[in-house]
Amino acid sequence: MTKTYTIGITGGSGSGKTYFIEQLAAHFDSTELCLISQDHYYKAREEQVTDEQGVQNFDLPDAIQREELVSDIQKLKRGEVLRKQEYTFNNAQAIPKILEFKPAPILIVEGLFVQYFPEVANELDLKIFIEAKDYLKLSRRIRRDNDERGYDLNDVLYRYQHHVMPVYESMISPLKDKADFVIPNNHHFKNALTILVAALKGLLKT
């Protein structure tokens, strides 16, 4: 396998993208697979758009440094090692690390807008959409934002109603029609994961 095979994985907030990717990556070593997340490309807090209530909206396309994301994808595909500061979701208690991404035959690009931005979508060989029922996405987001990022429950619920869902319904959900695979994640994704792992293992042998 000489050409980097690039996979874009998207889906609504709380759909289980991160967990699916963790399970997928567990079947490969670092010389076979590289994962890069859109999460590390958020603009600084002071650059984010605020809504009519003065709340910063991190769920808009403009929240992302899209040019830098595309540039870094292309660098990895050219075989260049990438170093980037970790994004800590405005958690004042967290000390950001310098992350290193090494080129690999399989490159996974994960995030809300990786299939929405045309210039990113054009870099993808395979588009995967993870979906889940709305009530599951909300409960997962509450647990994640409260446990991992220290967000207040009222803040999480406000953002979900006024930021997350409007963007999902207007910009992200329509991407399902353009995806190569749509994976439901309401209960489990075991069968889909097994098929994808087998296909990628086969690609590595070519």
mmCIF file of C-alpha atoms in Angstrom:
data_model
loop_
_atom_site.group_PDB
_atom_site.id
_atom_site.type_symbol
_atom_site.label_atom_id
_atom_site.label_comp_id
_atom_site.label_asym_id
_atom_site.label_seq_id
_atom_site.Cartn_x
_atom_site.Cartn_y
_atom_site.Cartn_z
ATOM 1 C CA MET A 1 0.000 0.000 0.000
ATOM 2 C CA THR A 2 1.796 3.145 -1.182
ATOM 3 C CA LYS A 3 -0.893 5.849 -1.175
ATOM 4 C CA THR A 4 -2.319 7.109 2.108
ATOM 5 C CA TYR A 5 -5.910 5.910 2.483
ATOM 6 C CA THR A 6 -7.844 8.730 4.143
ATOM 7 C CA ILE A 7 -11.077 8.128 6.053
ATOM 8 C CA GLY A 8 -13.357 10.897 7.285
ATOM 9 C CA ILE A 9 -15.612 10.032 10.226
ATOM 10 C CA THR A 10 -18.393 12.390 11.232
ATOM 11 C CA GLY A 11 -21.772 12.381 12.989
ATOM 12 C CA GLY A 12 -23.693 14.424 15.505
ATOM 13 C CA SER A 13 -22.283 15.440 18.869
ATOM 14 C CA GLY A 14 -22.737 12.466 21.202
ATOM 15 C CA SER A 15 -23.179 9.946 18.403
ATOM 16 C CA GLY A 16 -20.187 7.954 19.644
ATOM 17 C CA LYS A 17 -17.546 8.928 17.084
ATOM 18 C CA THR A 18 -14.711 8.947 19.597
ATOM 19 C CA TYR A 19 -15.560 5.546 21.065
ATOM 20 C CA PHE A 20 -15.962 3.980 17.624
ATOM 21 C CA ILE A 21 -12.579 5.330 16.537
ATOM 22 C CA GLU A 22 -10.910 4.114 19.734
ATOM 23 C CA GLN A 23 -12.238 0.615 19.079
ATOM 24 C CA LEU A 24 -11.143 0.800 15.441
ATOM 25 C CA ALA A 25 -7.652 2.083 16.244
ATOM 26 C CA ALA A 26 -7.139 -0.700 18.797
ATOM 27 C CA HIS A 27 -6.819 -3.156 15.889
ATOM 28 C CA PHE A 28 -3.856 -1.307 14.364
ATOM 29 C CA ASP A 29 -0.474 -0.084 15.534
ATOM 30 C CA SER A 30 0.998 3.396 15.097
ATOM 31 C CA THR A 31 2.860 2.411 11.935
ATOM 32 C CA GLU A 32 -0.427 1.447 10.280
ATOM 33 C CA LEU A 33 -2.892 4.132 11.359
ATOM 34 C CA CYS A 34 -2.784 7.834 12.240
ATOM 35 C CA LEU A 35 -5.737 9.664 13.760
ATOM 36 C CA ILE A 36 -6.222 13.419 13.678
ATOM 37 C CA SER A 37 -9.208 15.190 15.196
ATOM 38 C CA GLN A 38 -10.936 18.405 14.234
ATOM 39 C CA ASP A 39 -11.090 19.136 17.966
ATOM 40 C CA HIS A 40 -7.494 20.403 17.867
ATOM 41 C CA TYR A 41 -8.400 23.089 15.315
ATOM 42 C CA TYR A 42 -10.811 25.258 17.276
ATOM 43 C CA LYS A 43 -10.109 28.967 17.104
ATOM 44 C CA ALA A 44 -9.283 30.762 20.341
ATOM 45 C CA ARG A 45 -12.218 31.433 22.664
ATOM 46 C CA GLU A 46 -12.136 35.179 22.010
ATOM 47 C CA GLU A 47 -12.488 34.564 18.262
ATOM 48 C CA GLN A 48 -15.700 32.527 18.561
ATOM 49 C CA VAL A 49 -19.066 33.879 17.450
ATOM 50 C CA THR A 50 -21.516 34.706 20.264
ATOM 51 C CA ASP A 51 -25.271 34.243 20.070
ATOM 52 C CA GLU A 52 -27.963 36.759 21.067
ATOM 53 C CA GLN A 53 -27.510 35.767 24.726
ATOM 54 C CA GLY A 54 -23.772 36.408 24.553
ATOM 55 C CA VAL A 55 -22.918 32.691 24.682
ATOM 56 C CA GLN A 56 -20.002 31.612 22.484
ATOM 57 C CA ASN A 57 -21.016 29.106 19.834
ATOM 58 C CA PHE A 58 -18.386 26.417 19.253
ATOM 59 C CA ASP A 59 -20.704 24.401 16.993
ATOM 60 C CA LEU A 60 -20.483 26.539 13.873
ATOM 61 C CA PRO A 61 -18.182 25.895 10.887
ATOM 62 C CA ASP A 62 -16.528 29.268 11.589
ATOM 63 C CA ALA A 63 -15.341 27.928 14.956
ATOM 64 C CA ILE A 64 -12.748 25.798 13.162
ATOM 65 C CA GLN A 65 -9.400 26.747 11.608
ATOM 66 C CA ARG A 66 -10.301 24.916 8.420
ATOM 67 C CA GLU A 67 -7.327 26.068 6.322
ATOM 68 C CA GLU A 68 -4.899 24.744 8.943
ATOM 69 C CA LEU A 69 -6.795 21.460 9.161
ATOM 70 C CA VAL A 70 -6.563 20.914 5.392
ATOM 71 C CA SER A 71 -2.897 21.901 5.355
ATOM 72 C CA ASP A 72 -2.054 19.420 8.119
ATOM 73 C CA ILE A 73 -3.947 16.595 6.408
ATOM 74 C CA GLN A 74 -1.931 17.242 3.269
ATOM 75 C CA LYS A 75 1.333 17.304 5.251
ATOM 76 C CA LEU A 76 0.584 13.886 6.746
ATOM 77 C CA LYS A 77 -0.289 12.533 3.311
ATOM 78 C CA ARG A 78 3.082 13.816 2.052
ATOM 79 C CA GLY A 79 4.831 11.884 4.810
ATOM 80 C CA GLU A 80 5.618 14.798 7.133
ATOM 81 C CA VAL A 81 5.522 14.455 10.929
ATOM 82 C CA LEU A 82 3.045 16.877 12.500
ATOM 83 C CA ARG A 83 3.257 18.504 15.945
ATOM 84 C CA LYS A 84 0.328 20.414 17.391
ATOM 85 C CA GLN A 85 -0.714 21.762 20.772
ATOM 86 C CA GLU A 86 -3.603 19.928 22.376
ATOM 87 C CA TYR A 87 -6.912 21.799 22.600
ATOM 88 C CA THR A 88 -8.195 21.596 26.180
ATOM 89 C CA PHE A 89 -11.755 22.908 25.660
ATOM 90 C CA ASN A 90 -11.115 26.015 27.762
ATOM 91 C CA ASN A 91 -10.461 23.887 30.838
ATOM 92 C CA ALA A 92 -8.298 26.133 33.007
ATOM 93 C CA GLN A 93 -7.147 23.128 35.054
ATOM 94 C CA ALA A 94 -5.757 21.269 32.040
ATOM 95 C CA ILE A 95 -2.193 21.767 30.841
ATOM 96 C CA PRO A 96 -2.068 21.337 27.054
ATOM 97 C CA LYS A 97 0.380 18.791 25.663
ATOM 98 C CA ILE A 98 2.289 18.917 22.420
ATOM 99 C CA LEU A 99 0.866 16.106 20.325
ATOM 100 C CA GLU A 100 2.840 14.331 17.617
ATOM 101 C CA PHE A 101 1.186 12.753 14.592
ATOM 102 C CA LYS A 102 3.230 10.404 12.429
ATOM 103 C CA PRO A 103 2.305 9.557 8.827
ATOM 104 C CA ALA A 104 0.780 6.111 8.313
ATOM 105 C CA PRO A 105 -0.824 4.182 5.431
ATOM 106 C CA ILE A 106 -4.280 4.778 6.951
ATOM 107 C CA LEU A 107 -5.211 8.311 8.018
ATOM 108 C CA ILE A 108 -8.434 8.914 9.957
ATOM 109 C CA VAL A 109 -9.782 12.457 10.155
ATOM 110 C CA GLU A 110 -12.532 12.820 12.739
ATOM 111 C CA GLY A 111 -14.897 15.666 13.530
ATOM 112 C CA LEU A 112 -18.210 17.392 13.058
ATOM 113 C CA PHE A 113 -17.273 19.261 9.875
ATOM 114 C CA VAL A 114 -14.751 16.967 8.151
ATOM 115 C CA GLN A 115 -17.292 16.051 5.476
ATOM 116 C CA TYR A 116 -18.977 19.454 5.468
ATOM 117 C CA PHE A 117 -15.900 21.437 4.400
ATOM 118 C CA PRO A 118 -15.490 20.713 0.656
ATOM 119 C CA GLU A 119 -11.714 21.115 0.773
ATOM 120 C CA VAL A 120 -11.494 18.493 3.542
ATOM 121 C CA ALA A 121 -14.037 16.172 1.922
ATOM 122 C CA ASN A 122 -11.960 16.230 -1.269
ATOM 123 C CA GLU A 123 -9.064 14.678 0.668
ATOM 124 C CA LEU A 124 -11.159 11.687 1.768
ATOM 125 C CA ASP A 125 -11.214 8.259 0.171
ATOM 126 C CA LEU A 126 -13.973 6.949 2.441
ATOM 127 C CA LYS A 127 -16.734 8.821 4.282
ATOM 128 C CA ILE A 128 -18.308 7.257 7.378
ATOM 129 C CA PHE A 129 -21.275 8.746 9.232
ATOM 130 C CA ILE A 130 -22.031 7.633 12.817
ATOM 131 C CA GLU A 131 -25.620 8.224 13.885
ATOM 132 C CA ALA A 132 -27.642 7.734 17.066
ATOM 133 C CA LYS A 133 -31.028 8.696 18.442
ATOM 134 C CA ASP A 134 -31.291 12.241 19.775
ATOM 135 C CA TYR A 135 -31.938 11.244 23.397
ATOM 136 C CA LEU A 136 -28.811 9.072 23.398
ATOM 137 C CA LYS A 137 -26.698 11.833 21.893
ATOM 138 C CA LEU A 138 -27.898 14.254 24.562
ATOM 139 C CA SER A 139 -27.213 11.891 27.466
ATOM 140 C CA ARG A 140 -23.739 11.086 26.085
ATOM 141 C CA ARG A 141 -22.953 14.769 25.629
ATOM 142 C CA ILE A 142 -24.062 15.567 29.179
ATOM 143 C CA ARG A 143 -21.771 12.868 30.591
ATOM 144 C CA ARG A 144 -18.831 13.898 28.408
ATOM 145 C CA ASP A 145 -19.086 17.655 28.954
ATOM 146 C CA ASN A 146 -19.680 17.323 32.671
ATOM 147 C CA ASP A 147 -17.151 14.599 33.450
ATOM 148 C CA GLU A 148 -14.365 15.407 30.978
ATOM 149 C CA ARG A 149 -14.696 19.139 30.389
ATOM 150 C CA GLY A 150 -16.261 20.422 33.604
ATOM 151 C CA TYR A 151 -19.215 22.153 31.917
ATOM 152 C CA ASP A 152 -22.263 23.078 33.998
ATOM 153 C CA LEU A 153 -25.429 21.065 33.193
ATOM 154 C CA ASN A 154 -27.480 24.166 32.355
ATOM 155 C CA ASP A 155 -24.739 25.285 29.996
ATOM 156 C CA VAL A 156 -24.688 21.886 28.277
ATOM 157 C CA LEU A 157 -28.471 21.870 27.826
ATOM 158 C CA TYR A 158 -28.547 25.444 26.523
ATOM 159 C CA ARG A 159 -25.827 24.766 23.968
ATOM 160 C CA TYR A 160 -27.454 21.506 22.889
ATOM 161 C CA GLN A 161 -30.805 23.184 22.224
ATOM 162 C CA HIS A 162 -29.586 26.447 20.692
ATOM 163 C CA HIS A 163 -26.256 25.510 19.073
ATOM 164 C CA VAL A 164 -25.797 21.763 18.632
ATOM 165 C CA MET A 165 -29.164 20.632 17.262
ATOM 166 C CA PRO A 166 -29.789 23.521 14.827
ATOM 167 C CA VAL A 167 -26.366 22.974 13.236
ATOM 168 C CA TYR A 168 -26.807 19.199 13.183
ATOM 169 C CA GLU A 169 -30.208 19.374 11.499
ATOM 170 C CA SER A 170 -29.215 21.963 8.890
ATOM 171 C CA MET A 171 -25.580 21.064 8.126
ATOM 172 C CA ILE A 172 -24.557 17.655 9.456
ATOM 173 C CA SER A 173 -27.559 15.353 9.088
ATOM 174 C CA PRO A 174 -27.763 15.944 5.289
ATOM 175 C CA LEU A 175 -24.231 14.541 4.975
ATOM 176 C CA LYS A 176 -25.648 11.049 5.540
ATOM 177 C CA ASP A 177 -26.808 11.036 1.915
ATOM 178 C CA LYS A 178 -23.222 11.552 0.731
ATOM 179 C CA ALA A 179 -21.564 9.078 3.098
ATOM 180 C CA ASP A 180 -20.202 5.748 1.910
ATOM 181 C CA PHE A 181 -21.243 4.048 5.149
ATOM 182 C CA VAL A 182 -23.819 5.049 7.767
ATOM 183 C CA ILE A 183 -23.257 3.219 11.058
ATOM 184 C CA PRO A 184 -26.075 3.228 13.646
ATOM 185 C CA ASN A 185 -24.752 3.461 17.187
ATOM 186 C CA ASN A 186 -27.856 3.149 19.341
ATOM 187 C CA HIS A 187 -26.837 -0.133 20.964
ATOM 188 C CA HIS A 188 -23.575 -1.380 19.436
ATOM 189 C CA PHE A 189 -21.544 -1.234 16.233
ATOM 190 C CA LYS A 190 -19.781 -4.605 16.484
ATOM 191 C CA ASN A 191 -20.686 -5.876 13.003
ATOM 192 C CA ALA A 192 -19.779 -2.625 11.254
ATOM 193 C CA LEU A 193 -16.473 -2.472 13.120
ATOM 194 C CA THR A 194 -15.610 -6.053 12.175
ATOM 195 C CA ILE A 195 -16.271 -5.385 8.491
ATOM 196 C CA LEU A 196 -14.286 -2.134 8.458
ATOM 197 C CA VAL A 197 -11.283 -3.654 10.250
ATOM 198 C CA ALA A 198 -11.198 -6.562 7.808
ATOM 199 C CA ALA A 199 -11.375 -4.215 4.808
ATOM 200 C CA LEU A 200 -8.573 -2.004 6.102
ATOM 201 C CA LYS A 201 -6.375 -4.981 6.985
ATOM 202 C CA GLY A 202 -6.858 -6.116 3.402
ATOM 203 C CA LEU A 203 -5.826 -2.708 2.076
ATOM 204 C CA LEU A 204 -2.622 -2.796 4.098
ATOM 205 C CA LYS A 205 -1.610 -6.003 2.333
ATOM 206 C CA THR A 206 -1.991 -4.557 -1.176
#
